[in-house]
CSV table of C-alpha atoms in Angstrom, one decimal:
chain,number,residue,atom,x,y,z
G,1,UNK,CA,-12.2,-11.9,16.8
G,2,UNK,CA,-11.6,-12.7,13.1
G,3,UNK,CA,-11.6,-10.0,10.4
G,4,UNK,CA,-11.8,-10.4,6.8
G,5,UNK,CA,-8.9,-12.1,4.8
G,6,UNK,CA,-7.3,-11.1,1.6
G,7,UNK,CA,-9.4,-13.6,-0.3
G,8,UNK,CA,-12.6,-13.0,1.2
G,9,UNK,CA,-15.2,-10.1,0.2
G,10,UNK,CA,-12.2,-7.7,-1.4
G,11,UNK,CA,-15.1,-4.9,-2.8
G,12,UNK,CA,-17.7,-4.4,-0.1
G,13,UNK,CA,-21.2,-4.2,-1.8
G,14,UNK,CA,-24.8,-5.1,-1.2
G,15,UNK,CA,-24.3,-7.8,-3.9
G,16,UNK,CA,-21.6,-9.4,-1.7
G,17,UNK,CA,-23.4,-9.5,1.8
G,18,UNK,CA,-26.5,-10.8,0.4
G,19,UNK,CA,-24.9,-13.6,-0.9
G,20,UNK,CA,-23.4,-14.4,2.4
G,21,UNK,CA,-25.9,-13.2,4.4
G,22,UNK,CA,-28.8,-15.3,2.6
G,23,UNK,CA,-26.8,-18.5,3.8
G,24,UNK,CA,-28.7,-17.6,7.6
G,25,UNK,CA,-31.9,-19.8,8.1
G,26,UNK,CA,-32.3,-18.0,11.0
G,27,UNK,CA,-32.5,-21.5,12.9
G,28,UNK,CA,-31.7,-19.7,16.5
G,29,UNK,CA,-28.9,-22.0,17.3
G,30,UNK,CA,-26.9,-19.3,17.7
G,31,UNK,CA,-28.6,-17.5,20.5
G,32,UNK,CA,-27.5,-19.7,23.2
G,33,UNK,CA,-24.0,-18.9,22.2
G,34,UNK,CA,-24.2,-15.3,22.0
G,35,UNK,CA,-22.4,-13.1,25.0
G,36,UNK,CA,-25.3,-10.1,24.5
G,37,UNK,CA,-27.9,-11.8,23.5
G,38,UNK,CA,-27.6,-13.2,26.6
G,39,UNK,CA,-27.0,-10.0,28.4
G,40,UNK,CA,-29.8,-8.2,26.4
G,41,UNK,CA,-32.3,-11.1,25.6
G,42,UNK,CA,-33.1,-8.6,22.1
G,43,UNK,CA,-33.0,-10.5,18.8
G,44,UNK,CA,-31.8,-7.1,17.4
G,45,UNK,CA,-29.1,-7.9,19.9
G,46,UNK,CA,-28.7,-11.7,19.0
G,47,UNK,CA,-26.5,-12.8,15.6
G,48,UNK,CA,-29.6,-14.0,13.7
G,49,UNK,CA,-31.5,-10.7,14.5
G,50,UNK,CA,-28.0,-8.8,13.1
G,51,UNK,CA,-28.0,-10.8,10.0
G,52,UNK,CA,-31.4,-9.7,9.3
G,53,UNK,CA,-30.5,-6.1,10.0
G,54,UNK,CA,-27.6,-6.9,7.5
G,55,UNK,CA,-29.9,-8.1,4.8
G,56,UNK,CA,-32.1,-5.3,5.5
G,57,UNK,CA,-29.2,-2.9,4.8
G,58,UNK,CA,-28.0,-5.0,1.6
G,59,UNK,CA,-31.6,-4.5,0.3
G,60,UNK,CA,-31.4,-0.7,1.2
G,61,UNK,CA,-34.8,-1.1,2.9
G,62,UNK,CA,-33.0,0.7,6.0
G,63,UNK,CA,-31.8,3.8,6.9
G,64,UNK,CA,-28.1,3.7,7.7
G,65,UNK,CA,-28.8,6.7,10.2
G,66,UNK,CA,-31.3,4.4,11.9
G,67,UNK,CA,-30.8,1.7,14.8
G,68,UNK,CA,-28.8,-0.9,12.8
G,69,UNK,CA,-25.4,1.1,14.1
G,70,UNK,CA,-26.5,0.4,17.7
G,71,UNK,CA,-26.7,-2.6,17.1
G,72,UNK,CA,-23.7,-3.9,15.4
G,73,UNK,CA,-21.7,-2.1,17.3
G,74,UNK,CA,-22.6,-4.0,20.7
G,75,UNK,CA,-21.3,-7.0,19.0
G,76,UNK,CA,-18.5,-8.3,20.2
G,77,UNK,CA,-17.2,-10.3,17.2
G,78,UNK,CA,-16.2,-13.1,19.6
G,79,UNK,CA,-17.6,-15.1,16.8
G,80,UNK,CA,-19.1,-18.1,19.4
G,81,UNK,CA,-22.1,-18.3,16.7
G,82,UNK,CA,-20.1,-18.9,14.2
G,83,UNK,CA,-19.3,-22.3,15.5
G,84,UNK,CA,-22.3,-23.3,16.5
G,85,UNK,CA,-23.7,-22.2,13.1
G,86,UNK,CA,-25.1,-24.8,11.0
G,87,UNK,CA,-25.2,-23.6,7.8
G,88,UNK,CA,-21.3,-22.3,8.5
G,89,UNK,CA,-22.3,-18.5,7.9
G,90,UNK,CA,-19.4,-16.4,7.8
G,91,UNK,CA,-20.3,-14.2,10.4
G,92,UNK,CA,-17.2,-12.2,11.1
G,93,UNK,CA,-17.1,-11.0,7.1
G,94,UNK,CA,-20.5,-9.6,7.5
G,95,UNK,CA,-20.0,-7.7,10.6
G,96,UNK,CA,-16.6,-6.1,9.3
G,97,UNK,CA,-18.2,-5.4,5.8
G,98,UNK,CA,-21.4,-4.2,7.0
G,99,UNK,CA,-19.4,-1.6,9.6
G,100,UNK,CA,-16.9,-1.0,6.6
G,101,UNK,CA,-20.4,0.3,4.5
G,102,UNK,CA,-21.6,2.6,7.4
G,103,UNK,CA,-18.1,4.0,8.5
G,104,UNK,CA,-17.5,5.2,4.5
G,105,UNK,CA,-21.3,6.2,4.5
G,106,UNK,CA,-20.7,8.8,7.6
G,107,UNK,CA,-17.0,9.7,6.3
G,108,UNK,CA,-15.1,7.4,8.7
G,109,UNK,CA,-16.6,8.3,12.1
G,110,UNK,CA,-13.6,10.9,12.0
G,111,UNK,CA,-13.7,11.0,16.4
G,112,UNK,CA,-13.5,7.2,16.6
G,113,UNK,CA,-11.2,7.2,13.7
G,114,UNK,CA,-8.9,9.8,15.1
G,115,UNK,CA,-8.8,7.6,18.7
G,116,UNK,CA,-8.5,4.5,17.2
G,117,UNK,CA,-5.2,6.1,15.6
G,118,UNK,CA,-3.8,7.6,18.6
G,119,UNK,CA,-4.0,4.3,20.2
G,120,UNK,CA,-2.6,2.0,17.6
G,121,UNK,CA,0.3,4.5,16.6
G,122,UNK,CA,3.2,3.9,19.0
G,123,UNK,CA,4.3,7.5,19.1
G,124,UNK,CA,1.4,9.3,19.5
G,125,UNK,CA,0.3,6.9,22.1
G,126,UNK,CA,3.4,7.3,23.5
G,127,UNK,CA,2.6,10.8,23.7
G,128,UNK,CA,-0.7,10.3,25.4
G,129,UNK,CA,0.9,8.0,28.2
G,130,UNK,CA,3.5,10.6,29.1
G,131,UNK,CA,0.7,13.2,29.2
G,132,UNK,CA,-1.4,11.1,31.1
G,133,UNK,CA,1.4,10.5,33.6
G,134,UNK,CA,1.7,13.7,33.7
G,135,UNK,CA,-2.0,15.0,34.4
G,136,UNK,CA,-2.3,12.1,37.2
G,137,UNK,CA,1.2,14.3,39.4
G,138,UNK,CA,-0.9,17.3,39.0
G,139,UNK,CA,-4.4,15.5,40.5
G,140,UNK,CA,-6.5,16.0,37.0
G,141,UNK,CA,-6.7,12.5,36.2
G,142,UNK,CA,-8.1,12.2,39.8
G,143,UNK,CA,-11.1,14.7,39.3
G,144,UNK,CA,-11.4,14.0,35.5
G,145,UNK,CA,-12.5,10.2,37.0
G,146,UNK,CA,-15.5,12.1,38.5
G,147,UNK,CA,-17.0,13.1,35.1
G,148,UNK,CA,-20.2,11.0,33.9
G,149,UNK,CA,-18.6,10.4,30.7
G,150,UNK,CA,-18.6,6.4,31.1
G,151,UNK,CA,-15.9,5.7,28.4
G,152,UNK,CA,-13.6,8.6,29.2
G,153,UNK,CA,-13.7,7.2,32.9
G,154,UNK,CA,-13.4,3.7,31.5
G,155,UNK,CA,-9.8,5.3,28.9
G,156,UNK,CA,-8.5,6.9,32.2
G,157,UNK,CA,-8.5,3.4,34.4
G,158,UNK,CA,-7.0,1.4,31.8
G,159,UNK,CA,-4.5,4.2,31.2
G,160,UNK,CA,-3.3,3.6,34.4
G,161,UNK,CA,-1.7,0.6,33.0
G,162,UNK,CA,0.6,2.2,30.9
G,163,UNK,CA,4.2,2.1,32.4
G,164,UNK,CA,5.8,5.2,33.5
G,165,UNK,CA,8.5,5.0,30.5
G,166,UNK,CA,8.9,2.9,27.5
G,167,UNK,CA,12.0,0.5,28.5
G,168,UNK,CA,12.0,-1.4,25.2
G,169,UNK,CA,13.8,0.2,21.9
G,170,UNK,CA,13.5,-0.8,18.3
G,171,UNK,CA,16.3,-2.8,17.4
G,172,UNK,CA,18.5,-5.9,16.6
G,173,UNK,CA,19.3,-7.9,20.3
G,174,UNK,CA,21.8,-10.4,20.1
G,175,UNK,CA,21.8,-14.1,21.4
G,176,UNK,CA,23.4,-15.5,24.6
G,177,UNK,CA,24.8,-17.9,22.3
G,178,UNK,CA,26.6,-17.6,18.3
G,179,UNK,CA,24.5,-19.8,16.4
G,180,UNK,CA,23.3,-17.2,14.0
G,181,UNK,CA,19.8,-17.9,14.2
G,182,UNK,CA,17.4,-15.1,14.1
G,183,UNK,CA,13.5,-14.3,15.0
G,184,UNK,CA,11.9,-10.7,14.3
G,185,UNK,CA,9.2,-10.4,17.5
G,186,UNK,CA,6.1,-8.5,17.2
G,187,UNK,CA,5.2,-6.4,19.9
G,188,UNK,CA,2.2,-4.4,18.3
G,189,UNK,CA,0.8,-1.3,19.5
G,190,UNK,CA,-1.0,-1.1,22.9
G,191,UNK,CA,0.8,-4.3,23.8
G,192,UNK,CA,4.1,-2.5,23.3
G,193,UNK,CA,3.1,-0.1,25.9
G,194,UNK,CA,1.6,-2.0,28.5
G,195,UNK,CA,2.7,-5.6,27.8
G,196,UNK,CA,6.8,-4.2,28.3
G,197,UNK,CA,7.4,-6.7,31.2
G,198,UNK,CA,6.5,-9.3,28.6
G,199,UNK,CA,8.4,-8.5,26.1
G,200,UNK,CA,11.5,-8.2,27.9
G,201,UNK,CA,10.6,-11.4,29.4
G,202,UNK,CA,9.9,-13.0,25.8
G,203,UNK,CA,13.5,-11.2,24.3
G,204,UNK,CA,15.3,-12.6,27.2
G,205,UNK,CA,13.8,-16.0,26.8
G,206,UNK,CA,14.6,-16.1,23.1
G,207,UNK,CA,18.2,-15.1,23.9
G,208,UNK,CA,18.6,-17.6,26.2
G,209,UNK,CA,17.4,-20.5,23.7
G,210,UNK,CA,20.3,-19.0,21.3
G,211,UNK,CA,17.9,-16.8,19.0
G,212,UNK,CA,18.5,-13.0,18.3
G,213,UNK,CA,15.5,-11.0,18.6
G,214,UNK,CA,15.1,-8.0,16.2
G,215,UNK,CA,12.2,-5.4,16.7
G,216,UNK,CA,12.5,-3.2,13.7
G,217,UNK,CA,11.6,0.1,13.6
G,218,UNK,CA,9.5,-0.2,10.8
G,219,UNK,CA,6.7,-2.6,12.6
G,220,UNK,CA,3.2,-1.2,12.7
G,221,UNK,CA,-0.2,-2.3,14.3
G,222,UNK,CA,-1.8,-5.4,12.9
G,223,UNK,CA,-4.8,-3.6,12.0
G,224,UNK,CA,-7.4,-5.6,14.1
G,225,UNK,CA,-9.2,-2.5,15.8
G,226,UNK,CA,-9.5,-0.5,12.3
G,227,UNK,CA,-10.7,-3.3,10.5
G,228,UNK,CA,-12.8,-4.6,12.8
G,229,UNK,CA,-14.3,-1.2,13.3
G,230,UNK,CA,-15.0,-0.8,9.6
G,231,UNK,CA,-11.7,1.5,8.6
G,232,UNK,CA,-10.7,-1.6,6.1
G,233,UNK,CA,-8.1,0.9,4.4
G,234,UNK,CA,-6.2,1.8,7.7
G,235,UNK,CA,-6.1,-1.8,8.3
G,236,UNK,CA,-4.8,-2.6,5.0
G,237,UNK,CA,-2.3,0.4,4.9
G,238,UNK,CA,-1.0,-1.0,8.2
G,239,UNK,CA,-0.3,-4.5,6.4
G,240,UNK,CA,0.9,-3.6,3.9
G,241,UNK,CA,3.6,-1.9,6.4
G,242,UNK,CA,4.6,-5.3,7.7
G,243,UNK,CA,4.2,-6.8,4.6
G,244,UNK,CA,6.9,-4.7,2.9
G,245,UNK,CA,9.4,-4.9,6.5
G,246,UNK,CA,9.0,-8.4,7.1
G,247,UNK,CA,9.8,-9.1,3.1
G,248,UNK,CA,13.1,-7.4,4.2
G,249,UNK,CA,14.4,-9.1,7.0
G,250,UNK,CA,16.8,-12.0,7.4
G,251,UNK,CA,14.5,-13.4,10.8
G,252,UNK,CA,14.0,-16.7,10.4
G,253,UNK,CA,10.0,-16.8,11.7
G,254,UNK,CA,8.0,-13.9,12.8
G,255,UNK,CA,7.2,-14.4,16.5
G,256,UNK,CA,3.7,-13.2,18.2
G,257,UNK,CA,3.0,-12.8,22.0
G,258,UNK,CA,-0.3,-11.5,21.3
G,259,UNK,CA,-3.5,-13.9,20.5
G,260,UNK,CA,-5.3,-11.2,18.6
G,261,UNK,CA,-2.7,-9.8,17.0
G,262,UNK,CA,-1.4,-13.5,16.0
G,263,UNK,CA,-4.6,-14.0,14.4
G,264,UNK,CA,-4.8,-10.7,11.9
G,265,UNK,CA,-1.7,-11.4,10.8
G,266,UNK,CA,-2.7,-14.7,10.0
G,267,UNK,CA,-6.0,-14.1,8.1
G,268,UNK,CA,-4.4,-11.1,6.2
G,269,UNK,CA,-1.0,-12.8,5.4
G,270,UNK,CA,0.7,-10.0,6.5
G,271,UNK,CA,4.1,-11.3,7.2
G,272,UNK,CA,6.5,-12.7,4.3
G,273,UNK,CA,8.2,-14.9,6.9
G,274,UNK,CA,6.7,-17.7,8.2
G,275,UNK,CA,4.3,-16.6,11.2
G,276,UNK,CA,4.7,-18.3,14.9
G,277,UNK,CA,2.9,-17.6,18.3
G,278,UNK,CA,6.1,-17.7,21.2
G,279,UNK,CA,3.5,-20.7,22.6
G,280,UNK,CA,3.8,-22.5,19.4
G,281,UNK,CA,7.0,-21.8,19.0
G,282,UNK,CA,8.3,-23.5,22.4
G,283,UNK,CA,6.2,-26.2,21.7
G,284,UNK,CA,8.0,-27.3,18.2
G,285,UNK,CA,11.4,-26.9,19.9
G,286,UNK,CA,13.8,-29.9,19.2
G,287,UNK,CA,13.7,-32.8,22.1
G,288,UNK,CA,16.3,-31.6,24.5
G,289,UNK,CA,16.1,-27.4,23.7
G,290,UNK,CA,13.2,-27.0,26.0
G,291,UNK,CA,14.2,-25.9,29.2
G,292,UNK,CA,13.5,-28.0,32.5
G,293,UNK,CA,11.4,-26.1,35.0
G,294,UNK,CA,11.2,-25.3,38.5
G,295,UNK,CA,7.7,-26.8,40.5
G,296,UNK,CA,5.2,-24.3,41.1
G,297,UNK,CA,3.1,-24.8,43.9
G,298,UNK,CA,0.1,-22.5,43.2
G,299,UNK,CA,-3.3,-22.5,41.7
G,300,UNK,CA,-4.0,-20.7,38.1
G,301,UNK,CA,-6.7,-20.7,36.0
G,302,UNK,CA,-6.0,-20.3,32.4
G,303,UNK,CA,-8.2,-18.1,30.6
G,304,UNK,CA,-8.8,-19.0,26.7
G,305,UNK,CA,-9.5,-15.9,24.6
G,306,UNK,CA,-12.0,-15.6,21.7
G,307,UNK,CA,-9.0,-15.2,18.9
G,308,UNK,CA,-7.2,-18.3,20.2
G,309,UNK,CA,-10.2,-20.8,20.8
G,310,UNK,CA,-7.3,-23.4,19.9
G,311,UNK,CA,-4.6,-22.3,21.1
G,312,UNK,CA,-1.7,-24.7,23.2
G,313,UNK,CA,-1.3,-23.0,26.2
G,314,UNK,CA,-3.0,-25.5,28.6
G,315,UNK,CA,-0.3,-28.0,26.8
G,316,UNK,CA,2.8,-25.6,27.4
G,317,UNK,CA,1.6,-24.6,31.2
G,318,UNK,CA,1.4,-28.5,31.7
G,319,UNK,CA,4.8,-28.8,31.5
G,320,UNK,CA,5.2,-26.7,34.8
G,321,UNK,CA,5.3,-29.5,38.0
G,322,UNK,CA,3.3,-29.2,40.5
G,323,UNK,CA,1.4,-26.1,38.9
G,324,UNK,CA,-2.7,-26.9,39.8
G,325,UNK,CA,-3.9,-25.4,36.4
G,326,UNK,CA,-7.4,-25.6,35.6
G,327,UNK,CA,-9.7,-23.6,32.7
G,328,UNK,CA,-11.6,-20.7,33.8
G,329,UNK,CA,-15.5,-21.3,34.0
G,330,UNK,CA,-17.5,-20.3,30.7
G,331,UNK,CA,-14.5,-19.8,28.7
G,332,UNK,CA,-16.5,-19.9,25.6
G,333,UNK,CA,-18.2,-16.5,26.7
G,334,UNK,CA,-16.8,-13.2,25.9
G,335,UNK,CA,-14.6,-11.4,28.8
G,336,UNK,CA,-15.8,-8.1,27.1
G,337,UNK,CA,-13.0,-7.1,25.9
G,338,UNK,CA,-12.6,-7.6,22.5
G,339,UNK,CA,-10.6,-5.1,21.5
G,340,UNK,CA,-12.0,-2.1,21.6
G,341,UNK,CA,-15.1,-2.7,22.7
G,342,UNK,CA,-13.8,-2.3,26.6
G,343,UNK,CA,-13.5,1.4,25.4
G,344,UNK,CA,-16.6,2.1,23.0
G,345,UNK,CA,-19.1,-0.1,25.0
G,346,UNK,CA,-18.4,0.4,28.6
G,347,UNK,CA,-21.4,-1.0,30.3
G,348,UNK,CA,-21.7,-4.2,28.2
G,349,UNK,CA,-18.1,-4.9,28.5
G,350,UNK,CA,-17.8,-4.3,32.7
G,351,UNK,CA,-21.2,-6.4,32.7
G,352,UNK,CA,-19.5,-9.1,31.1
G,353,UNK,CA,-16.3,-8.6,33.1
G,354,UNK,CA,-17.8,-9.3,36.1
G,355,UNK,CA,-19.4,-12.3,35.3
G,356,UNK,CA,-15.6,-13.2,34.6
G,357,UNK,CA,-14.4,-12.2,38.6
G,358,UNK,CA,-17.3,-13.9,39.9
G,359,UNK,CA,-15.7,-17.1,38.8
G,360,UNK,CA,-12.5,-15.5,40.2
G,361,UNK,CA,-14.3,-14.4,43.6
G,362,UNK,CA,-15.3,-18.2,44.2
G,363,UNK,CA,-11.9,-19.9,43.1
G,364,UNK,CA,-8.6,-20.7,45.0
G,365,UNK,CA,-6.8,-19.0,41.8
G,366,UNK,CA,-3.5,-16.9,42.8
G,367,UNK,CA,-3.1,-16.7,38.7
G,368,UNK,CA,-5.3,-15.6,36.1
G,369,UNK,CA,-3.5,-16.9,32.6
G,370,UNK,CA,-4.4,-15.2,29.1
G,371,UNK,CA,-2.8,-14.9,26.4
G,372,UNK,CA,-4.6,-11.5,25.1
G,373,UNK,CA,-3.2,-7.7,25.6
G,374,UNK,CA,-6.9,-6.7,25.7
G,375,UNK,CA,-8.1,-9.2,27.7
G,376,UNK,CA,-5.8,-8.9,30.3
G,377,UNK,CA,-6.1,-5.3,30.6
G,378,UNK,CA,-9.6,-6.0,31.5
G,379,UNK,CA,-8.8,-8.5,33.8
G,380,UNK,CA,-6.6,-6.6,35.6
G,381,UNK,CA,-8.8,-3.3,36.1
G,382,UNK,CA,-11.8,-5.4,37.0
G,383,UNK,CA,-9.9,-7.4,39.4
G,384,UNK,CA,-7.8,-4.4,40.8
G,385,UNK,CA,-11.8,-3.0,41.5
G,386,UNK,CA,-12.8,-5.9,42.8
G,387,UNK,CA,-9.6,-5.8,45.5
G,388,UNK,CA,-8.4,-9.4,44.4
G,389,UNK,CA,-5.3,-10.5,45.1
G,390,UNK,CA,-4.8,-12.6,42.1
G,391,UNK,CA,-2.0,-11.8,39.6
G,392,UNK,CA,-2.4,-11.7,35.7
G,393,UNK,CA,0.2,-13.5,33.7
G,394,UNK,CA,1.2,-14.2,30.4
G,395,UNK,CA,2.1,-18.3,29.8
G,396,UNK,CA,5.2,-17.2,28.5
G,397,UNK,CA,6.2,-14.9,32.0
G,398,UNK,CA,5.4,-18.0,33.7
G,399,UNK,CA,7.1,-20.4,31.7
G,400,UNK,CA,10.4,-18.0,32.0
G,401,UNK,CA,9.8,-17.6,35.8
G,402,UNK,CA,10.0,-21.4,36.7
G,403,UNK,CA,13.0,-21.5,33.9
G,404,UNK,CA,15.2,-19.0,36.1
G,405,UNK,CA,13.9,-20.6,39.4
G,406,UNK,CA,15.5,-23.8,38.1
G,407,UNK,CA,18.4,-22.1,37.0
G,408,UNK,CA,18.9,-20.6,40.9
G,409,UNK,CA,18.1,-24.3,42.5
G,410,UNK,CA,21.1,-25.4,40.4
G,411,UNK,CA,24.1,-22.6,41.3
G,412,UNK,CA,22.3,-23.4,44.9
């Protein structure tokens, strides 16, 4: 997903979404490319038809309380039409300003606003997971399940994937080796919860190519689900958070493990030391630093996210022998979860999903790669419904894997 960058749009008004909005010649190449349209086959429901809605709203010849909300929220802001637009419409600006107008017009959505900040605050959602672990010993999470409330069904089954305990502390770790050289990783907000095999896995790696890792206490959320959700002044707040720690620290790069969260950073230049993905990272390594790995005799499918259309994990996984690696089918469509849209549009986002473990059902796959924290939370539920045996990973967990394998064949 891509959100509106510092440069871009900085005073929401009707003025300032015409003018981008009027660039649309409503040629219809977009529809093809469009995960609900598709779904839906509703040009309310297509980018073109939103656009219009847009302009409409610009114009204030609609009624903010009317179906245009509907609308832009089933929008995944996966942003396919954007490259297949051929006027180059900035698509992602509109959809962020446009929600930015309606949240301030009905005071914030102060329900949504309140979960979006329980979830991207790691203490309060540290809360929630120990109460949740807590309601699941006593059998209410169980009967809760039962409930027809679709999203509080669909917040309970992903809540299953957060860990018992939090293993990983804020703090300064220190290198396997002396060389003084240090990297600040970013472990975000969700991903800090559920992603807490990869992170050790990503610290460990880091240490072992002679980096210190520091996590400082100070690190917030990226911002991605309040701005994309129209709370532009959370998500700015939050920036300005890592703005202000990151123009503190001595770490030589900011390191990401997270494609969404890689991307806001980006587009908001939110870090005052130069900004990395771990995948990047490995690949810029000196000739000679990057480790020699163990063959892996397994089939994986790779599975390309919409905020990293270019990303260089097919490159990195290549450099695992014997590992048969191939792109999932229709990686340019959505997975549904894009962000949190798995959670505020159940149906469309399961619908989608499935289309996703259908691809899975009729593959040889043992691995499902992304690089995502969202998207492989969806993966995982859908394919844990589904009663695959195929495991999630993260390049990196992979890449560290065949790196200690190696290691054991040689004290062997």
């Amino acid at each position: 997903m891509h959100y509106l960058s510092q440069s871009a749009l900085p005073v929401v008004t009707p003025k300032h979404l015409l003018s981008e909005a009027d660039r649309c010649v409503k040629c219809g190449l977009c529809l093809p490319e469009c995960p609900t349209y598709g779904l839906l086959a509703s040009e309310a429901d297509s980018p073109r038809g939103r656009i219009s809605l847009i302009q409409a709203l610009a114009r204030d010849e609609l009624d903010l309380n009317s179906h245009i909300e509907i609308h832009l929220n089933r929008c995944l802001g996966c942003l396919a039409c954007e490259a297949a637009c051929p006027s180059g419409v900035r698509y992602g600006q509109l959809l962020d300003a446009s929600r930015e107008i309606i949240a301030k017009h009905h005071h914030g959505k102060p329900l949504i606003r309140k979960m979006f900040n329980q979830l991207t605050d790691a203490s309060r959602l540290n809360f929630w997971r120990r109460l949740y672990h807590a309601m699941d010993r006593i059998g209410f999470v169980a009967l809760s399940e039962k409930l027809p409330i679709s999203r509080l069904r669909r917040l309970l089954s992903f809540a299953q994937q957060l860990g018992p305990a939090p293993r990983i502390k804020p703090g300064l770790y220190p290198s396997s080796q002396p060389t003084g050289r240090l990297l600040q990783l970013f472990t975000g907000c969700v991903g800090s919860q559920v992603e807490q095999q990869l992170i050790q896995t990503s610290m460990q790696l880091l240490s072992r190519l002679g980096y210190a890792v520091e996590i400082p206490e100070s690190q917030s959320c990226c911002g991605a689900i309040h701005r994309h959700n129209g709370f532009t002044d959370e998500a700015e707040r939050l920036c300005d958070t890592n703005r202000l720690q990151t123009s503190k620290s001595r770490a030589q790069k900011l390191i990401t493990i997270a494609s969404a969260c890689h991307l806001e950073l980006t587009e908001q230049k939110a870090s005052h030391i130069p900004l990395m993905s771990i995948t990047d990272f490995l690949l810029t390594l000196p000739k000679g630093e990057f480790p020699t790995l163990a063959p892996l005799k397994k089939t994986a499918l790779l599975h390309i996210p919409c905020s990293a259309r270019h990303d260089r994990n097919l490159e990195l996984l290549a450099k695992i022998p014997s590992l048969k690696l191939a792109e999932l089918p229709e990686n340019n469509i959505c997975c549904g979860a894009a962000g949190s849209y798995l959670l505020t549009q159940p149906e469309l986002s399961q619908r989608l999903g499935r289309a996703k473990i259908n691809h899975l059902k009729s593959s040889q796959a043992e691995l499902l790669i992304t690089s995502n924290t969202g998207c492989a939370m969806q993966f995982r539920q859908l394919i844990k419904e589904s009663s695959l045996s195929i495991e999630v990973v993260h390049p990196i967990e992979l890449i560290f894997r065949q790196w200690n394998d190696r290691s054991k064949q040689k004290i062997q």
